XYZ file of C-alpha atoms in Angstrom:
378
model
C -1.464 -18.752 -19.819
C -0.209 -22.134 -18.628
C 2.514 -23.154 -16.236
C 5.895 -24.022 -17.694
C 6.208 -27.813 -17.534
C 10.002 -27.609 -17.270
C 9.920 -24.898 -14.632
C 11.212 -24.929 -11.115
C 9.779 -23.883 -7.771
C 12.905 -21.802 -7.164
C 13.050 -18.166 -8.144
C 15.218 -15.122 -7.767
C 14.214 -11.473 -7.651
C 16.374 -8.445 -8.342
C 14.957 -5.033 -7.511
C 16.001 -1.500 -6.735
C 14.904 2.113 -6.893
C 16.355 5.617 -6.983
C 14.359 8.765 -6.224
C 15.475 12.409 -6.271
C 13.368 15.392 -5.349
C 13.138 19.163 -5.140
C 11.962 20.446 -1.786
C 9.242 23.111 -2.040
C 10.776 26.195 -3.629
C 8.973 29.499 -3.178
C 9.271 32.512 -5.429
C 7.028 35.371 -4.397
C 3.503 33.860 -4.480
C 4.523 30.764 -6.457
C 5.588 27.429 -4.954
C 7.140 24.511 -6.847
C 8.152 20.985 -5.900
C 9.026 17.872 -7.889
C 10.254 14.276 -7.621
C 11.733 11.919 -10.203
C 12.429 8.234 -9.777
C 13.311 4.990 -11.474
C 12.459 1.463 -10.303
C 13.622 -1.812 -11.765
C 12.606 -5.379 -11.070
C 13.360 -8.792 -12.535
C 12.212 -12.282 -11.643
C 12.883 -15.758 -12.960
C 10.057 -18.145 -12.103
C 8.105 -21.048 -13.521
C 5.446 -19.574 -15.843
C 6.174 -18.794 -19.478
C 5.625 -15.053 -19.133
C 7.430 -14.723 -15.814
C 10.392 -16.739 -17.074
C 11.951 -13.571 -18.516
C 10.301 -10.975 -16.340
C 12.139 -7.664 -16.475
C 10.540 -4.322 -15.716
C 11.758 -0.722 -15.573
C 9.497 2.066 -14.312
C 10.115 5.788 -14.730
C 7.991 8.303 -12.849
C 7.999 12.103 -12.625
C 5.720 14.168 -10.388
C 5.533 17.895 -9.898
C 3.278 20.528 -8.381
C 3.013 24.264 -8.969
C 0.768 26.492 -6.879
C -0.068 30.183 -6.776
C -1.357 32.080 -3.738
C -4.033 34.513 -4.867
C -4.531 35.890 -1.358
C -4.163 34.762 2.254
C -7.321 32.646 1.849
C -7.362 31.647 -1.827
C -4.991 29.672 -3.982
C -4.810 27.528 -7.118
C -2.466 24.814 -8.233
C -1.710 22.112 -10.752
C -0.202 18.699 -10.222
C 1.384 16.895 -13.188
C 2.635 13.325 -13.328
C 4.269 11.202 -16.020
C 4.715 7.432 -15.942
C 6.456 5.011 -18.294
C 7.025 1.279 -17.985
C 9.251 -0.912 -20.150
C 9.449 -4.724 -20.092
C 12.225 -7.123 -20.999
C 9.730 -9.723 -22.181
C 8.762 -9.184 -25.821
C 5.202 -10.381 -25.069
C 4.555 -7.306 -22.927
C 3.987 -3.825 -24.276
C 5.080 -0.794 -22.271
C 2.740 1.800 -20.801
C 2.962 5.582 -21.065
C 0.512 7.907 -19.340
C 0.148 11.440 -18.035
C -2.057 12.751 -15.258
C -3.203 16.254 -14.360
C -4.780 17.455 -11.100
C -5.816 21.114 -11.200
C -7.287 22.402 -7.937
C -8.557 25.408 -6.013
C -7.953 25.924 -2.280
C -9.672 28.073 0.305
C -8.491 28.370 3.915
C -9.375 30.393 6.982
C -9.302 29.887 10.751
C -12.449 27.754 10.659
C -11.995 25.520 7.618
C -9.785 24.260 4.787
C -11.367 23.472 1.414
C -9.902 21.889 -1.711
C -11.796 21.433 -4.986
C -10.006 19.586 -7.758
C -10.230 16.937 -10.438
C -8.019 14.032 -11.531
C -7.617 13.513 -15.290
C -5.309 11.073 -17.069
C -4.480 10.269 -20.675
C -5.926 6.798 -20.072
C -9.359 8.452 -20.128
C -9.920 8.264 -16.376
C -11.583 11.198 -14.607
C -12.254 11.401 -10.851
C -12.810 13.959 -8.081
C -10.028 15.333 -5.889
C -11.748 17.265 -3.097
C -11.485 17.644 0.669
C -12.998 19.663 3.495
C -11.635 20.047 7.026
C -13.709 21.892 9.620
C -11.888 22.931 12.804
C -14.350 22.233 15.626
C -11.858 23.333 18.269
C -8.126 24.109 18.091
C -7.508 20.417 18.849
C -10.294 18.610 16.985
C -11.347 18.425 13.337
C -14.133 16.981 11.260
C -13.033 16.071 7.752
C -14.416 14.651 4.522
C -12.539 13.864 1.347
C -13.115 12.139 -1.974
C -10.443 11.386 -4.517
C -9.777 9.106 -7.447
C -6.410 7.889 -8.674
C -4.560 5.309 -10.721
C -2.459 2.582 -9.138
C 0.357 0.761 -10.909
C -0.220 -2.974 -11.157
C 3.455 -3.460 -11.838
C 5.167 -6.758 -11.181
C 6.844 -5.544 -8.023
C 3.391 -4.742 -6.617
C 2.082 -8.167 -7.640
C 5.103 -9.851 -6.066
C 4.489 -7.973 -2.815
C 0.985 -9.477 -2.789
C 2.312 -12.962 -3.536
C 5.797 -13.949 -4.808
C 4.403 -16.986 -6.694
C 1.480 -15.277 -8.426
C 0.396 -16.649 -11.813
C -1.149 -14.264 -14.315
C -4.688 -15.137 -15.343
C -7.167 -12.980 -17.182
C -5.890 -9.527 -16.294
C -3.482 -9.164 -19.170
C -5.221 -8.347 -22.433
C -3.696 -9.397 -25.793
C -4.054 -6.842 -28.565
C -4.656 -7.729 -32.209
C -0.934 -8.068 -32.869
C -0.428 -10.468 -29.968
C 1.212 -7.915 -27.683
C 0.044 -8.012 -24.062
C -0.684 -4.821 -22.129
C -0.793 -4.672 -18.349
C -3.922 -3.083 -16.931
C -3.508 -0.475 -14.208
C -5.969 -0.225 -11.351
C -8.196 2.845 -11.309
C -10.023 3.988 -8.199
C -13.144 5.810 -9.336
C -13.535 7.188 -5.837
C -12.014 6.695 -2.413
C -14.146 8.704 0.010
C -13.712 9.182 3.765
C -15.550 10.926 6.566
C -13.754 11.205 9.886
C -12.997 12.901 13.168
C -9.536 13.479 14.615
C -8.446 14.966 17.900
C -5.491 15.434 20.229
C -5.147 16.089 23.935
C -2.765 18.024 26.130
C -1.303 14.737 27.375
C 0.135 13.406 24.099
C -2.882 11.382 22.977
C -3.970 11.593 19.306
C -6.944 9.828 17.713
C -8.372 9.464 14.208
C -11.700 7.713 13.512
C -12.992 7.421 9.952
C -15.258 5.401 7.698
C -14.739 5.124 3.955
C -15.878 3.668 0.660
C -13.664 2.708 -2.282
C -14.744 1.641 -5.778
C -12.209 0.512 -8.349
C -11.580 -1.531 -11.458
C -8.645 -3.843 -12.194
C -8.357 -4.595 -8.488
C -5.941 -7.455 -7.791
C -7.520 -10.510 -6.174
C -6.816 -14.239 -5.893
C -9.468 -16.082 -7.895
C -8.524 -19.730 -7.728
C -5.663 -22.044 -6.858
C -4.110 -25.352 -7.773
C -1.490 -27.596 -6.201
C 1.859 -27.779 -8.005
C 4.019 -30.831 -8.423
C 6.362 -29.211 -5.887
C 3.725 -29.549 -3.161
C 3.048 -25.822 -2.974
C -0.079 -23.729 -3.441
C -0.198 -22.045 -6.845
C -2.446 -18.929 -6.581
C -3.957 -17.598 -9.785
C -4.606 -13.875 -9.685
C -7.111 -11.815 -11.619
C -8.262 -8.221 -11.799
C -11.802 -7.581 -10.578
C -14.227 -4.727 -10.172
C -14.152 -4.076 -6.457
C -16.216 -2.167 -3.912
C -15.212 -1.920 -0.288
C -16.363 -0.267 2.903
C -13.771 0.216 5.615
C -13.592 1.540 9.138
C -10.356 2.813 10.709
C -9.638 3.600 14.354
C -6.071 4.847 14.903
C -4.530 6.105 18.137
C -1.085 7.438 19.046
C 0.317 8.268 22.477
C 3.591 10.154 23.033
C 5.257 10.945 26.332
C 8.179 13.243 25.575
C 10.822 11.074 23.849
C 10.457 8.262 26.398
C 7.374 6.358 25.256
C 5.503 6.159 21.950
C 2.525 3.835 21.394
C 0.875 3.469 17.979
C -2.345 1.406 17.712
C -4.113 0.984 14.352
C -7.312 -0.976 13.632
C -9.172 -1.621 10.364
C -12.379 -3.447 9.384
C -12.882 -4.350 5.678
C -16.123 -5.333 3.936
C -15.701 -6.058 0.225
C -17.615 -7.058 -2.880
C -16.257 -7.923 -6.323
C -17.444 -9.121 -9.723
C -17.250 -12.892 -9.131
C -20.644 -14.552 -9.736
C -22.554 -15.554 -6.623
C -20.454 -13.485 -4.245
C -22.123 -10.832 -2.143
C -20.520 -8.511 0.398
C -17.776 -10.258 2.343
C -15.660 -9.278 5.330
C -12.293 -9.008 3.626
C -10.800 -11.425 1.105
C -7.837 -13.772 0.775
C -5.582 -10.737 0.339
C -7.198 -8.173 2.650
C -8.021 -9.257 6.217
C -11.595 -8.843 7.435
C -10.140 -7.257 10.568
C -6.609 -6.071 11.202
C -4.922 -4.727 14.322
C -1.369 -3.371 14.493
C 0.086 -2.214 17.801
C 3.603 -0.827 18.226
C 5.358 0.530 21.300
C 8.772 2.174 21.529
C 10.581 2.826 24.824
C 13.682 4.836 25.638
C 15.711 2.787 28.132
C 18.604 5.227 28.410
C 20.376 7.731 26.216
C 20.625 6.359 22.647
C 19.185 2.975 23.708
C 15.637 2.036 22.652
C 13.471 -1.083 22.797
C 10.383 -1.821 20.713
C 7.488 -4.269 20.792
C 4.981 -4.882 17.998
C 1.909 -7.113 17.776
C -0.254 -7.843 14.713
C -3.598 -9.602 14.435
C -5.149 -10.281 11.012
C -8.414 -12.226 10.670
C -9.367 -13.632 7.260
C -12.940 -14.436 6.236
C -11.949 -17.237 3.797
C -14.520 -16.668 1.030
C -15.320 -19.476 -1.379
C -12.626 -19.932 -3.990
C -12.445 -22.072 -7.116
C -10.183 -25.051 -6.490
C -8.714 -27.082 -9.350
C -7.386 -29.884 -7.150
C -7.706 -30.707 -3.486
C -10.011 -29.153 -0.919
C -10.763 -25.487 -0.371
C -7.996 -23.657 1.446
C -8.704 -21.807 4.668
C -6.194 -19.101 5.354
C -5.362 -19.026 9.081
C -5.501 -15.874 11.155
C -2.242 -14.049 11.813
C -1.021 -13.512 15.364
C 2.509 -12.151 15.325
C 4.576 -10.795 18.215
C 7.897 -9.089 17.547
C 10.483 -7.163 19.552
C 13.617 -5.162 18.878
C 16.407 -3.295 20.604
C 18.688 -0.674 19.048
C 21.575 1.528 20.123
C 22.925 4.599 18.324
C 26.647 5.139 18.768
C 27.552 8.722 19.798
C 29.839 9.407 16.859
C 29.919 12.077 14.152
C 28.264 9.842 11.550
C 25.334 8.277 13.466
C 25.518 4.485 13.402
C 22.683 2.402 14.858
C 23.137 -1.251 15.788
C 19.961 -3.308 16.146
C 18.579 -6.787 16.845
C 15.013 -7.779 15.865
C 12.971 -10.829 16.743
C 9.893 -11.929 14.743
C 7.101 -14.441 15.421
C 8.248 -14.835 19.009
C 5.154 -16.929 19.814
C 6.124 -19.337 17.003
C 2.654 -19.153 15.444
C 1.700 -21.083 12.299
C 0.284 -18.478 9.899
C 0.564 -17.411 6.253
C 3.169 -14.896 5.195
C 1.545 -15.144 1.767
C -1.594 -16.965 0.681
C -0.867 -20.712 0.920
C 2.709 -20.288 2.177
C 3.410 -20.655 5.868
C 5.654 -18.208 7.655
C 8.868 -19.458 9.215
C 8.945 -19.903 12.975
C 10.677 -17.644 15.456
C 13.532 -15.757 13.812
C 16.096 -13.089 14.685
C 17.857 -10.486 12.578
C 20.789 -8.262 13.480
C 22.429 -5.433 11.610
C 23.344 -1.777 11.519
C 22.140 1.376 9.815
C 23.831 4.717 9.269
C 22.985 8.071 7.734
C 25.132 10.722 6.113
């Protein structure tokens, strides 16, 4: 696929979603729940395929379970997915998934044994074990496989100026099918705990192996002076380590601190294990704090650090690009009016240190910015 020579660096996106659900409904020893949703997305951009990019996604998920006894139970999860595209070059996708499982639970442990099966021919485990060491601490292990939609909204979230390369496969009749990501296994082993003083911790290490994993493979400079990232699906393996902590003091203070280390490997020749990639940081730290100043008045502070390893990347023109580390400080203040229909007025500030970092690969974030607005619920 080549860039459209008469294209423009400008683009517009239109997107939306609607989801409805059935809260768990219990009838004797049976329990049912379900959700149904529709998402739509369109984009007009410079490549031939993306020039008329329209996408509609329909998804239905449901679960039925039966309690055999106080300790034993069985269940079945069912999901249906359909995608339709406005571009005649793209063929829609229809698939079903089934996740039958067995559960066992007592005061000492919780066990789930299940399997994931889809009409795409993918089969993976769906199992977990939680052992209650004390009333306030658990050891857990879980392994599951699943499919992930590589829809255009997902690709745009990764990078709004992505260019398709190699991960769309033409069929014999010239129709192109999108390839969904499949995680053969995502396994974790961890320990979580909580104290009497509002402190909660979760430490875990994991391994994920997948195919059709989105990654940036190479780049070129456009005539508009911008970076043009070419994306491709790869076979990916990754080890990760998470350390997450939360502290709550009544409704006055809440602190949330999350940390993640990524070590990845993919199918590109000559590449061994790397700390992260151009998309996933080698190390990421997200801290958030929320404070109650007075009744209905709250202030928040958030800080994010993302360190990129900058692996070698194929460059068509120019020198190799080194993605800078992200250091972002933000703050907000909000007030909820004491009226019958709650209305919250807020002001948010982003990049308060005016740092020069990438919002997306090759595209610098704007400087310090402020946003004000209101939100209400009914």
